[in-house]
Coordinates of C-alpha atoms and ligand atoms in Angstrom, one line a residue:
Chain A
M1 CA -24.6 -19.7 4.1
A2 CA -23.3 -17.8 1.5
E3 CA -19.9 -18.5 0.4
I4 CA -16.7 -16.3 0.5
L5 CA -13.6 -16.6 -1.4
V6 CA -10.3 -15.8 0.9
L7 CA -7.2 -15.4 -1.4
V8 CA -4.7 -17.3 0.3
D9 CA -1.7 -15.2 0.9
H10 CA 1.8 -17.5 1.5
V11 CA 5.9 -17.4 0.7
D12 CA 6.2 -21.7 -0.8
G13 CA 3.6 -23.3 0.7
E14 CA 4.2 -20.9 4.3
V15 CA 1.2 -19.3 4.4
K16 CA 0.8 -15.5 6.4
K17 CA -1.1 -14.6 9.1
V18 CA -3.6 -12.8 7.7
T19 CA -4.9 -15.0 5.4
L20 CA -6.3 -16.8 8.9
E21 CA -7.6 -13.8 10.3
L22 CA -9.6 -13.3 6.4
L23 CA -10.8 -17.0 7.2
T24 CA -12.0 -15.9 10.2
L25 CA -13.5 -13.1 8.9
A26 CA -14.8 -14.7 6.3
N27 CA -16.9 -17.4 8.7
R28 CA -18.5 -14.4 10.3
L29 CA -20.6 -13.2 7.4
G30 CA -20.9 -16.1 5.3
E31 CA -18.4 -19.9 4.7
A32 CA -15.0 -19.5 3.6
S33 CA -13.5 -21.4 0.8
A34 CA -9.8 -21.2 0.4
V35 CA -8.5 -20.0 -3.0
W36 CA -5.0 -21.5 -3.7
V37 CA -2.3 -20.7 -5.4
G38 CA 1.3 -21.1 -6.2
A39 CA 4.1 -24.0 -4.3
G40 CA 4.0 -26.2 -1.4
Y41 CA -0.6 -26.7 -1.1
D42 CA 0.5 -29.5 1.0
G43 CA 2.6 -28.3 3.7
A44 CA 0.2 -26.0 4.1
K45 CA -3.7 -27.4 3.8
D46 CA -3.6 -28.4 7.1
K47 CA -3.5 -24.5 8.7
L48 CA -6.4 -23.5 6.6
A49 CA -8.3 -26.4 7.6
E50 CA -7.3 -25.8 11.2
Y51 CA -9.2 -21.7 10.6
G52 CA -12.3 -22.8 9.5
A53 CA -11.5 -23.6 5.6
Q54 CA -15.0 -25.6 4.8
K55 CA -13.9 -26.2 0.3
V56 CA -10.5 -25.2 -0.8
Y57 CA -10.0 -24.2 -4.6
V58 CA -6.8 -25.0 -6.6
G59 CA -5.2 -23.2 -8.8
D60 CA -2.8 -24.4 -10.4
E61 CA 0.5 -23.9 -9.9
E62 CA 2.0 -22.3 -12.8
L63 CA -0.5 -19.7 -12.5
A64 CA 2.1 -18.1 -9.8
S65 CA 4.6 -17.7 -12.5
Y66 CA 3.4 -13.9 -13.6
V67 CA 2.6 -11.0 -12.6
V68 CA -1.0 -11.3 -10.4
A69 CA -2.8 -10.9 -14.0
P70 CA -3.6 -15.3 -13.9
K71 CA -4.6 -14.8 -10.3
A72 CA -7.2 -12.8 -10.5
A73 CA -8.2 -14.9 -14.0
L74 CA -8.6 -17.8 -11.2
L75 CA -11.1 -15.8 -9.1
A76 CA -12.9 -14.4 -11.8
E77 CA -13.4 -18.4 -12.8
L78 CA -14.5 -18.8 -9.2
V79 CA -16.2 -15.5 -8.6
G80 CA -18.8 -16.9 -12.5
S81 CA -18.8 -20.7 -11.0
K82 CA -19.4 -20.8 -7.7
S83 CA -20.8 -16.9 -7.2
P84 CA -19.9 -16.2 -4.3
A85 CA -21.2 -13.1 -1.9
A86 CA -17.4 -11.7 -1.5
V87 CA -14.2 -11.9 -2.2
L88 CA -11.4 -11.7 0.3
V89 CA -7.6 -10.7 0.0
A90 CA -4.9 -9.3 2.4
A91 CA -4.2 -5.5 1.4
T92 CA -0.5 -6.4 0.9
G93 CA 0.6 -4.9 -2.5
E94 CA 0.2 -7.4 -4.3
G95 CA -3.0 -8.6 -2.7
K96 CA -4.8 -5.1 -3.6
E97 CA -3.7 -5.8 -7.0
I98 CA -4.9 -9.0 -7.5
A99 CA -8.2 -6.9 -6.5
G100 CA -8.1 -4.6 -9.0
R101 CA -7.5 -6.9 -11.9
L102 CA -10.9 -8.8 -10.3
A103 CA -12.4 -5.3 -10.1
V104 CA -11.8 -5.0 -13.8
K105 CA -13.2 -8.3 -15.1
T106 CA -16.1 -8.4 -13.1
G107 CA -16.9 -5.3 -13.3
S108 CA -17.6 -5.2 -9.1
G109 CA -16.3 -3.0 -6.5
V110 CA -13.6 -3.0 -5.0
L111 CA -12.5 -1.9 -1.7
T112 CA -9.1 -1.4 0.4
D113 CA -6.8 -1.0 3.7
V114 CA -9.9 -2.1 4.6
V115 CA -9.8 -2.7 9.0
D116 CA -12.9 -4.0 9.8
V117 CA -16.5 -5.9 7.5
A118 CA -19.7 -5.7 8.9
D119 CA -22.7 -8.1 7.8
G120 CA -24.0 -6.6 4.6
F121 CA -20.4 -5.6 4.0
V122 CA -20.4 -2.7 5.5
A123 CA -16.4 -1.8 5.4
E124 CA -15.0 0.1 7.9
H125 CA -11.5 2.3 6.7
S126 CA -9.4 4.8 9.0
I127 CA -7.9 7.2 6.5
F128 CA -5.5 10.7 6.2
G129 CA -3.7 8.7 8.9
G130 CA -6.3 7.5 11.4
G131 CA -8.0 10.2 11.6
I132 CA -11.2 9.8 10.5
I133 CA -13.6 5.9 10.0
S134 CA -15.4 5.7 7.3
H135 CA -18.1 3.0 6.0
A136 CA -17.9 2.9 2.2
K137 CA -20.7 -0.3 0.0
V138 CA -19.8 -2.0 -3.1
K139 CA -22.7 -0.9 -5.3
A140 CA -22.1 -3.1 -8.4
G141 CA -21.2 -6.5 -9.0
T142 CA -19.2 -8.7 -6.2
P143 CA -17.8 -6.8 -3.3
I144 CA -14.3 -7.1 -3.2
I145 CA -12.3 -6.2 -0.5
A146 CA -9.0 -6.1 0.9
V147 CA -8.4 -6.4 4.5
R148 CA -5.2 -4.7 5.9
P149 CA -3.1 -7.2 8.2
N150 CA -3.4 -7.3 12.2
S151 CA -7.2 -5.6 11.2
I152 CA -9.0 -8.8 12.6
A153 CA -7.7 -11.9 15.7
P154 CA -7.4 -14.4 13.9
E155 CA -10.0 -17.9 16.0
A156 CA -9.2 -21.6 14.9
A157 CA -12.2 -23.2 14.1
P158 CA -11.4 -26.5 13.3
A159 CA -13.2 -28.2 9.5
T160 CA -12.6 -30.4 7.0
P161 CA -12.6 -28.4 3.6
A162 CA -13.9 -30.5 0.5
E163 CA -11.1 -29.9 -2.2
E164 CA -11.5 -28.9 -5.5
Q165 CA -9.1 -28.2 -8.7
V166 CA -9.6 -25.4 -10.6
A167 CA -9.0 -24.7 -14.2
V168 CA -8.6 -21.9 -15.3
T169 CA -7.2 -20.7 -18.9
L170 CA -5.0 -18.1 -19.6
S171 CA -4.6 -15.7 -22.2
D172 CA -1.9 -14.1 -23.4
A173 CA -2.3 -10.7 -21.7
D174 CA -2.3 -13.1 -18.3
K175 CA 1.3 -14.5 -18.9
G176 CA 2.5 -11.2 -20.3
A177 CA 4.5 -10.6 -17.3
K178 CA 6.6 -13.5 -16.4
I179 CA 8.5 -13.9 -13.1
V180 CA 11.7 -15.1 -14.3
E181 CA 13.7 -15.3 -10.3
K182 CA 11.8 -15.1 -7.1
V183 CA 14.3 -13.8 -4.5
V184 CA 13.7 -14.3 -1.2
E185 CA 15.2 -11.4 1.2
E186 CA 16.5 -13.2 4.7
K187 CA 15.2 -11.5 7.6
G188 CA 16.2 -13.6 10.3
E189 CA 14.3 -15.1 12.3
R190 CA 12.4 -11.8 13.1
P191 CA 8.5 -11.6 12.0
D192 CA 7.4 -9.9 8.8
L193 CA 6.8 -6.1 9.5
T194 CA 3.2 -6.2 8.5
E195 CA 2.2 -9.1 10.0
A196 CA 3.8 -8.5 13.8
S197 CA 2.2 -8.3 16.9
I198 CA 4.5 -5.8 18.1
V199 CA 7.2 -3.4 16.5
V200 CA 9.8 -1.4 16.9
S201 CA 10.5 1.5 15.4
G202 CA 13.8 3.4 15.0
G203 CA 13.8 7.1 13.1
R204 CA 16.3 10.3 12.7
G205 CA 17.0 10.5 16.5
V206 CA 18.8 6.5 16.3
G207 CA 21.5 8.5 14.2
S208 CA 23.3 5.6 12.7
G209 CA 23.3 3.1 10.6
D210 CA 25.3 1.2 13.9
N211 CA 22.9 3.2 16.3
F212 CA 20.0 0.6 15.0
K213 CA 21.7 -2.4 16.8
I214 CA 19.3 -1.0 19.4
I215 CA 16.4 -1.5 18.0
E216 CA 17.0 -4.5 16.7
E217 CA 17.7 -6.0 20.0
L218 CA 15.6 -4.2 22.0
A219 CA 12.7 -6.0 19.3
D220 CA 13.9 -8.8 19.7
S221 CA 13.9 -8.8 23.1
L222 CA 10.3 -8.9 22.4
G223 CA 10.1 -10.9 19.4
A224 CA 8.6 -7.8 17.5
A225 CA 9.8 -6.9 14.1
V226 CA 12.0 -3.3 13.3
G227 CA 10.7 -0.9 11.7
A228 CA 12.3 2.8 10.6
S229 CA 10.9 6.4 9.9
R230 CA 11.3 7.8 6.6
A231 CA 14.0 9.8 7.7
A232 CA 15.9 6.8 8.9
T233 CA 15.6 4.9 5.5
D234 CA 16.4 8.4 3.9
A235 CA 19.3 8.6 5.4
G236 CA 20.2 4.7 4.1
W237 CA 20.9 3.1 8.3
Y238 CA 17.2 1.0 7.4
P239 CA 16.1 -0.6 4.2
H240 CA 13.4 1.0 2.2
S241 CA 11.1 -2.4 2.7
F242 CA 11.2 -2.0 6.4
Q243 CA 9.7 2.0 6.0
V244 CA 6.5 3.1 8.5
G245 CA 4.1 5.4 6.9
Q246 CA 2.2 6.9 4.4
T247 CA 5.2 5.9 1.4
G248 CA 5.8 2.9 3.6
K249 CA 4.0 -0.2 5.4
T250 CA 1.0 -0.2 6.9
V251 CA 1.0 -1.5 10.0
S252 CA -1.4 -2.6 12.8
P253 CA 0.0 -3.9 15.4
Q254 CA -0.6 -4.6 19.4
L255 CA 2.1 -2.7 20.1
Y256 CA 3.7 -0.4 18.4
I257 CA 7.5 0.9 19.9
A258 CA 8.2 4.3 18.1
V259 CA 12.1 5.1 19.0
G260 CA 13.6 8.7 18.0
I261 CA 9.9 9.1 16.0
S262 CA 9.2 12.5 15.8
G263 CA 6.0 11.4 14.5
A264 CA 5.1 13.6 11.6
I265 CA 1.2 13.0 9.9
Q266 CA 3.4 10.4 7.3
H267 CA 4.8 8.3 9.7
R268 CA 1.4 8.3 11.7
A269 CA -0.5 7.0 8.9
G270 CA 1.4 3.7 8.4
M271 CA 1.0 3.0 12.7
Q272 CA -2.0 5.0 13.9
T273 CA -4.5 2.6 14.6
S274 CA -1.6 0.2 16.4
K275 CA -3.8 -1.0 19.6
T276 CA -0.7 0.1 22.2
I277 CA 1.5 3.0 21.2
V278 CA 4.7 3.0 23.4
A279 CA 7.1 6.5 22.0
I280 CA 11.0 7.2 23.1
N281 CA 11.8 11.1 22.4
K282 CA 14.0 13.3 24.0
D283 CA 11.3 16.1 23.3
A284 CA 8.5 16.3 25.2
E285 CA 6.8 18.3 22.5
A286 CA 7.1 15.9 19.8
P287 CA 3.6 15.0 18.8
I288 CA 4.6 11.0 18.7
F289 CA 3.0 11.8 22.6
E290 CA -0.2 13.3 21.5
L291 CA -0.6 9.4 20.1
V292 CA 0.9 7.3 22.9
D293 CA -0.2 5.5 26.0
F294 CA 2.6 5.1 27.5
G295 CA 6.3 7.6 26.6
V296 CA 9.3 8.5 28.3
V297 CA 11.0 11.3 27.1
G298 CA 14.4 10.9 27.7
D299 CA 17.7 9.4 26.4
L300 CA 17.1 6.9 23.9
F301 CA 20.9 5.5 24.3
Q302 CA 19.8 5.4 27.6
I303 CA 16.2 4.1 28.1
A304 CA 16.1 1.6 24.6
P305 CA 18.7 -0.6 25.9
Q306 CA 17.9 -0.1 29.9
L307 CA 14.7 -1.6 28.3
T308 CA 16.2 -4.1 26.5
E309 CA 17.8 -5.1 29.7
E310 CA 14.3 -5.0 32.2
I311 CA 12.8 -7.1 29.4
G312 CA 15.4 -9.7 29.2
K313 CA 15.1 -10.3 33.7
R314 CA 11.8 -10.3 33.7
K315 CA 11.9 -13.1 31.1
Chain B
M1 CA 9.6 5.3 -27.6
N2 CA 6.4 7.4 -26.8
I3 CA 6.5 7.5 -22.9
V4 CA 3.1 8.3 -21.0
V5 CA 2.9 8.9 -17.0
L6 CA 0.2 9.1 -15.2
V7 CA 0.1 12.6 -12.3
K8 CA -2.7 13.1 -10.2
Q9 CA -2.7 16.3 -8.3
V10 CA -3.9 16.1 -4.5
P11 CA -4.1 17.4 -0.9
D12 CA -1.2 18.0 0.4
T13 CA -0.6 15.7 3.5
E14 CA 0.3 18.5 5.4
S15 CA -2.5 20.7 5.2
P16 CA -5.9 19.5 7.2
R17 CA -7.8 17.1 5.3
K18 CA -11.5 16.4 5.0
L19 CA -14.7 14.5 3.9
K20 CA -17.2 16.8 2.1
S21 CA -21.3 16.6 4.1
D22 CA -22.7 16.7 1.2
D23 CA -21.3 13.7 -1.3
N24 CA -18.8 12.1 1.5
T25 CA -16.3 13.2 -1.5
L26 CA -13.0 14.4 -0.8
D27 CA -13.1 18.0 0.2
R28 CA -10.5 19.2 -2.8
A29 CA -10.5 22.8 -2.3
A30 CA -10.2 22.5 1.9
A31 CA -6.8 21.3 1.5
D32 CA -3.8 22.8 -0.8
G33 CA -2.6 20.5 -4.0
V34 CA 0.7 19.1 -4.4
I35 CA 1.9 16.5 -6.7
N36 CA 1.0 12.9 -5.8
E37 CA 4.7 12.3 -4.4
L38 CA 5.3 8.9 -6.5
D39 CA 4.4 10.0 -9.1
E40 CA 7.7 12.5 -9.3
Y41 CA 9.7 9.2 -9.1
A42 CA 7.5 8.3 -12.1
I43 CA 8.2 11.7 -13.6
E44 CA 12.1 11.1 -12.8
E45 CA 12.0 7.3 -14.6
A46 CA 10.3 8.4 -18.1
L47 CA 12.6 11.4 -17.8
L48 CA 15.7 8.6 -17.2
I49 CA 13.8 6.0 -20.2
K50 CA 14.0 8.9 -22.5
E51 CA 17.2 10.0 -22.0
A52 CA 18.6 7.0 -22.6
H53 CA 16.0 5.6 -25.3
G54 CA 15.0 8.8 -27.3
G55 CA 11.3 10.0 -27.3
E56 CA 8.8 11.8 -25.8
V57 CA 7.1 12.1 -22.5
T58 CA 3.5 13.6 -22.1
V59 CA 1.9 13.4 -19.1
L60 CA -1.8 12.8 -18.7
T61 CA -3.4 14.0 -15.9
M62 CA -7.1 13.8 -15.0
G63 CA -8.9 16.1 -12.3
P64 CA -10.2 20.1 -12.3
D65 CA -8.3 23.0 -13.1
K66 CA -6.4 23.2 -9.7
A67 CA -4.4 19.9 -11.6
A68 CA -3.1 22.5 -14.1
E69 CA -0.4 23.2 -11.5
S70 CA 0.8 19.3 -11.3
I71 CA 1.1 20.1 -15.4
R72 CA 3.1 22.8 -14.8
K73 CA 5.7 20.9 -12.3
A74 CA 6.2 17.7 -13.9
L75 CA 6.8 20.1 -17.7
A76 CA 9.0 22.4 -15.3
M77 CA 10.9 18.6 -14.5
G78 CA 11.5 18.2 -18.7
A79 CA 8.1 16.5 -19.5
D80 CA 7.2 17.4 -23.2
K81 CA 4.0 17.8 -23.1
A82 CA 0.8 17.4 -21.6
V83 CA -3.0 15.8 -21.9
H84 CA -5.2 17.4 -19.1
L85 CA -8.8 15.0 -19.4
K86 CA -11.2 17.4 -17.2
D87 CA -15.1 17.5 -17.3
D88 CA -17.3 18.1 -14.0
A89 CA -18.9 14.8 -15.2
L90 CA -15.8 13.3 -13.6
A91 CA -15.7 14.0 -10.0
G92 CA -15.6 11.0 -7.6
S93 CA -15.4 8.7 -10.6
D94 CA -14.2 5.7 -7.7
S95 CA -10.7 3.5 -9.0
L96 CA -12.9 1.2 -11.3
Q97 CA -14.5 4.1 -12.9
T98 CA -10.7 6.2 -13.0
S99 CA -9.4 3.3 -15.2
Y100 CA -11.7 3.1 -17.2
A101 CA -11.5 7.2 -18.0
I102 CA -7.3 7.4 -18.2
Q103 CA -7.6 3.8 -20.4
Q104 CA -9.8 6.0 -22.7
A105 CA -7.4 9.5 -22.5
L106 CA -4.7 6.7 -23.6
G107 CA -6.5 6.0 -26.9
T108 CA -5.6 9.4 -27.9
T109 CA -1.9 10.1 -27.2
G110 CA -0.8 6.1 -27.7
F111 CA 1.8 4.3 -25.7
D112 CA 5.2 2.6 -25.9
L113 CA 5.0 3.0 -22.0
V114 CA 2.9 3.9 -19.5
V115 CA 4.6 4.8 -15.7
L116 CA 2.9 6.0 -13.0
G117 CA 3.1 6.0 -8.7
A118 CA 2.7 3.4 -7.4
E119 CA -0.2 4.6 -4.6
S120 CA -1.6 8.0 -4.3
T121 CA -1.0 9.7 -0.7
D122 CA -5.3 10.2 -1.0
A123 CA -7.0 7.4 -2.1
R124 CA -4.1 5.2 -1.1
T125 CA -6.0 2.9 -3.4
G126 CA -2.5 0.8 -5.1
V127 CA -4.6 -0.4 -8.2
L128 CA -4.3 1.6 -10.4
A129 CA -1.6 0.3 -12.5
A130 CA -3.6 -3.5 -12.5
M131 CA -5.8 -2.2 -13.6
L132 CA -5.1 -0.2 -16.6
A133 CA -2.6 -3.6 -17.9
E134 CA -5.9 -5.8 -17.2
R135 CA -8.3 -2.9 -19.5
L136 CA -5.2 -2.2 -22.0
G137 CA -4.2 -6.5 -22.5
V138 CA -0.9 -5.5 -21.8
P139 CA 2.7 -6.4 -19.1
Q140 CA 1.6 -5.3 -15.8
L141 CA 5.6 -4.3 -14.5
S142 CA 4.3 -3.1 -10.9
L143 CA 6.2 -1.9 -7.6
A144 CA 9.1 -1.3 -9.9
N145 CA 12.1 -0.9 -7.4
K146 CA 13.9 -1.1 -10.8
V147 CA 13.9 -0.5 -14.9
E148 CA 16.0 -1.8 -17.9
I149 CA 14.9 -1.4 -20.9
D150 CA 17.1 -3.0 -24.5
G151 CA 14.9 -2.4 -27.7
T152 CA 11.1 -3.6 -26.8
S153 CA 12.1 -5.9 -23.6
I154 CA 11.7 -4.4 -20.1
K155 CA 12.7 -6.1 -17.2
V156 CA 11.4 -4.9 -14.1
Q157 CA 12.6 -5.8 -10.2
R158 CA 9.2 -5.8 -8.6
Q159 CA 9.4 -5.2 -4.4
T160 CA 7.6 -8.0 -2.4
D161 CA 6.6 -8.2 1.0
Y162 CA 9.4 -10.9 1.3
G163 CA 12.1 -9.7 -1.2
H164 CA 11.8 -9.4 -5.1
D165 CA 10.6 -10.9 -8.3
K166 CA 12.7 -10.4 -11.3
V167 CA 10.3 -9.9 -14.1
E168 CA 10.0 -9.7 -17.9
A169 CA 8.1 -8.6 -20.0
T170 CA 7.8 -6.9 -23.9
L171 CA 6.6 -3.7 -24.8
P172 CA 4.6 -1.7 -24.4
A173 CA 3.2 -2.2 -20.8
V174 CA 2.3 -0.4 -17.7
V175 CA 4.9 0.2 -15.0
S176 CA 4.3 2.1 -11.8
V177 CA 7.0 3.3 -9.6
V178 CA 7.5 2.3 -5.9
E179 CA 10.2 5.3 -3.5
K180 CA 13.5 5.1 -4.1
I181 CA 13.9 4.1 -7.4
N182 CA 14.9 7.1 -7.9
E183 CA 16.2 10.7 -6.9
P184 CA 13.6 13.0 -8.9
R185 CA 15.5 16.0 -10.2
Y186 CA 14.2 19.8 -9.1
P187 CA 12.9 21.9 -11.7
S188 CA 15.5 23.8 -12.6
F189 CA 14.8 27.8 -14.0
K190 CA 15.4 27.1 -18.1
G191 CA 13.0 24.0 -17.1
I192 CA 10.2 26.2 -15.3
M193 CA 10.7 28.7 -18.4
A194 CA 10.5 26.4 -20.7
A195 CA 7.6 24.6 -19.3
K196 CA 5.3 27.6 -19.7
K197 CA 5.3 27.5 -23.6
K198 CA 5.1 23.4 -23.4
P199 CA 1.8 21.9 -25.4
V200 CA -1.0 21.4 -22.5
E201 CA -4.4 19.4 -24.8
T202 CA -7.4 19.5 -22.5
L203 CA -9.6 16.8 -23.0
D204 CA -13.2 16.5 -22.1
I205 CA -15.4 13.3 -22.0
A206 CA -16.4 13.1 -25.6
A207 CA -12.9 14.3 -27.1
A208 CA -11.5 11.5 -25.1
G209 CA -13.9 8.8 -25.9
I210 CA -15.4 8.1 -22.8
D211 CA -19.7 7.4 -21.6
A212 CA -20.8 9.6 -19.7
A213 CA -23.1 6.7 -18.1
Q214 CA -19.7 4.7 -16.5
V215 CA -17.9 7.8 -15.1
G216 CA -18.6 10.5 -11.4
L217 CA -19.6 9.8 -8.4
A218 CA -23.6 8.7 -9.3
N219 CA -22.4 5.9 -11.5
A220 CA -19.3 4.2 -8.6
A221 CA -19.3 0.7 -7.8
T222 CA -18.3 1.9 -4.4
E223 CA -20.4 4.4 -2.0
V224 CA -19.1 5.7 1.0
V225 CA -22.0 5.9 3.6
D226 CA -20.8 7.6 6.2
F227 CA -17.7 8.9 8.4
A228 CA -17.0 10.4 11.2
E229 CA -14.3 11.5 13.3
A230 CA -11.9 8.7 15.0
P231 CA -12.2 8.9 19.0
P232 CA -9.3 10.2 20.1
R233 CA -7.0 8.2 21.8
A234 CA -7.3 8.5 25.4
Q235 CA -4.5 10.7 27.1
G236 CA -1.3 8.2 27.6
Q237 CA 0.8 8.4 30.7
I238 CA 4.0 10.1 29.5
V239 CA 7.0 10.4 32.4
T240 CA 10.2 12.0 32.6
D241 CA 13.1 9.5 32.3
E242 CA 14.9 9.9 35.9
G243 CA 17.3 7.2 35.1
D244 CA 15.0 3.9 35.1
G245 CA 13.1 4.9 31.9
G246 CA 13.6 1.7 30.3
A247 CA 12.2 0.0 33.8
K248 CA 9.7 2.4 33.5
V249 CA 8.1 1.1 29.8
A250 CA 9.0 -2.4 30.6
E251 CA 7.0 -2.4 34.0
F252 CA 4.0 -0.4 32.0
L253 CA 4.6 -3.5 29.1
A254 CA 4.3 -6.1 32.2
S255 CA 1.2 -4.6 32.9
K256 CA 0.2 -4.7 29.2
K257 CA 1.2 -8.4 29.4
F258 CA 3.9 -7.6 26.9
V259 CA 6.0 -9.0 28.6
Ligands
LIG1 C1 4.4 13.2 0.6 C2 5.4 12.6 1.9 C3 5.6 10.7 2.2 C4 6.1 10.7 3.9 N1 6.2 9.4 3.8 C5 6.7 9.0 4.9 C6 6.3 7.7 5.0 O1 5.7 6.5 4.6 N2 7.2 7.6 6.5 C7 7.7 7.9 7.9 O2 8.2 8.1 8.5 N3 8.1 9.3 7.1 C8 7.2 10.1 6.1 N4 7.3 11.3 5.6 C9 8.9 12.0 6.0 C10 7.8 12.3 7.4 O3 7.3 14.0 7.1 C11 8.3 12.8 8.3 O4 9.8 13.7 7.5 C12 9.4 11.5 9.0 O5 8.9 10.6 9.0 C13 10.7 12.5 10.1 O6 10.8 10.7 11.0 P1 11.7 11.1 11.7 O7 10.6 11.2 13.0 O8 12.3 9.5 12.2 O9 12.5 12.0 12.2 P2 12.4 13.7 13.2 O10 11.0 14.2 13.3 O11 13.6 14.1 12.6 O12 12.3 12.7 14.3 C14 13.2 12.6 15.1 C15 12.9 12.6 16.4 O13 14.0 12.2 17.4 C16 14.4 13.3 18.7 N5 15.6 12.1 19.3 C17 16.9 12.7 18.4 N6 17.8 12.1 19.1 C18 17.1 11.4 20.0 C19 17.4 11.1 21.4 N7 18.7 10.7 21.3 N8 16.9 9.9 22.2 C20 15.7 10.5 21.8 N9 14.6 11.1 21.0 C21 15.5 11.7 20.2 C22 14.1 14.1 18.0 O14 13.6 14.7 19.7 C23 12.8 13.7 17.2 O15 11.4 14.2 17.3 C24 6.9 11.5 4.1 C25 6.9 13.2 3.8 C26 6.0 13.4 2.4 C27 6.0 15.0 2.4

């Protein structure tokens, strides 16, 4: 079976769910080999084994001290020495950048924001705000594919991976952008927006930053992440890093609840591939209702707290 | 400081966007063109840097004739001059080829700093800054939501999924910016008038030193094999709140096993 490289996405050893999704996908297409860069490997290796990594390549910790380039250098080294059939990375901001540099280094085609990959490495995209499904292929080099988080259901498939340390010599250019400090923002107990299986987002209808408590309480009752429309982040009610949409994050959860959001095309671009969509909006004509599986026309200040309470009762 | 800001004209997201059925590429004629939104933040950042440190801002755009509209807007905002890379041979280029073409064009302008938006609203690949930095062999300062320059040293705050990284480098460098790094200015009437007199140089691939065999749809490293409209979502159930709206949603969520 052909070897497929999966770059592990993690924060200080805490493996992101998208990595498990990529391992599952890689084992569907061939044999998954995980590639590790950075601190915390010892605490993470069981997780990689549990989700089917047949091999793990471990790079030097120093590679994580510079922006992106060293990770691409390590992958390029592996593409050269192991001739994998494809390389999978998470379609996060950083994952896509690594993919881009790797593509230049290896003269390969790169496909980003992919939602599925079929035999022959035919990649599926959902484009223009989810209105069109397209398929694309890489014609040159080794397919480099950045897969959108939450697109594949991760499946445990315990393996006993062989470990291999990989050395790579960094050029001065690879070390050009030094990370002098890593600032991890407190997000409390809530899951990551792009990884969460449930997202509750608030928009202009929420009315103020203080009122976002209503959104947070609803999210917490469901163990969900909080998102926001651009109208809400522009107003300063919620930080920009929580913005969903074309110029914000793309999310694809099992359940998306839009509260006081009209459903502009730029917002839809970031959430349209959600599996189940629920909206609460007082305007029956709001475009968000074209997307929903379930919608309530009414005042969010009545409906959202009642929903939070009802969910509490059902626990 | 020689600052080059990359600008791309994209179809307006408000107007319907389509792919062409003959070659599966974006139908740029079908939609109104606008400047890629994040590029406005890039232009603003370039202007702020020039205002603080002196120098010149050059707009570099690759695209068909129509892209001249976006150049005008960037000049009206305050950029000093522009280079328009346009050649039929470039049509259909993918990200790998585009980064090569822009690298070559940057050879004609030179640069201390290249500034661009982190992503375009049409392709949304988010790879160009990384590819350019790789090709140019200069530091990649991407996804910046804050930029500080002192002499030849540059510090940026890089937006990450977990918060941000503080990054340091030495110029020359490539910087890509995210939304909300600044508040892009509107062109003033004076700016719009002045823009008409600012120099715009047109480059074809020969003038930019671009090898025709390395660009264009036929030579792309990726290809779109097919596309179709996404199946419409089944019409959902919509109810009007009669005091029990929250309970109704809870019932629905329970029926789907979310609670
Ligand atoms: C290039 C570009 C990029 C963009 N990128 C993004 C992006 O990434 N993300 C994004 O979200 N937007 C983006 N936008 C903006 C987008 O076009 C919309 O302006 C924005 O999504 C609107 O946010 P909203 O739905 O919260 O506000 P509105 O459109 O104002 O909608 C508010 C909704 O709340 C409802 N409401 C009000 N009060 C109540 C109440 N008491 N109870 C129930 N409902 C109520 C109203 O009926 C209305 O439907 C972008 C725009 C452009 C041009």
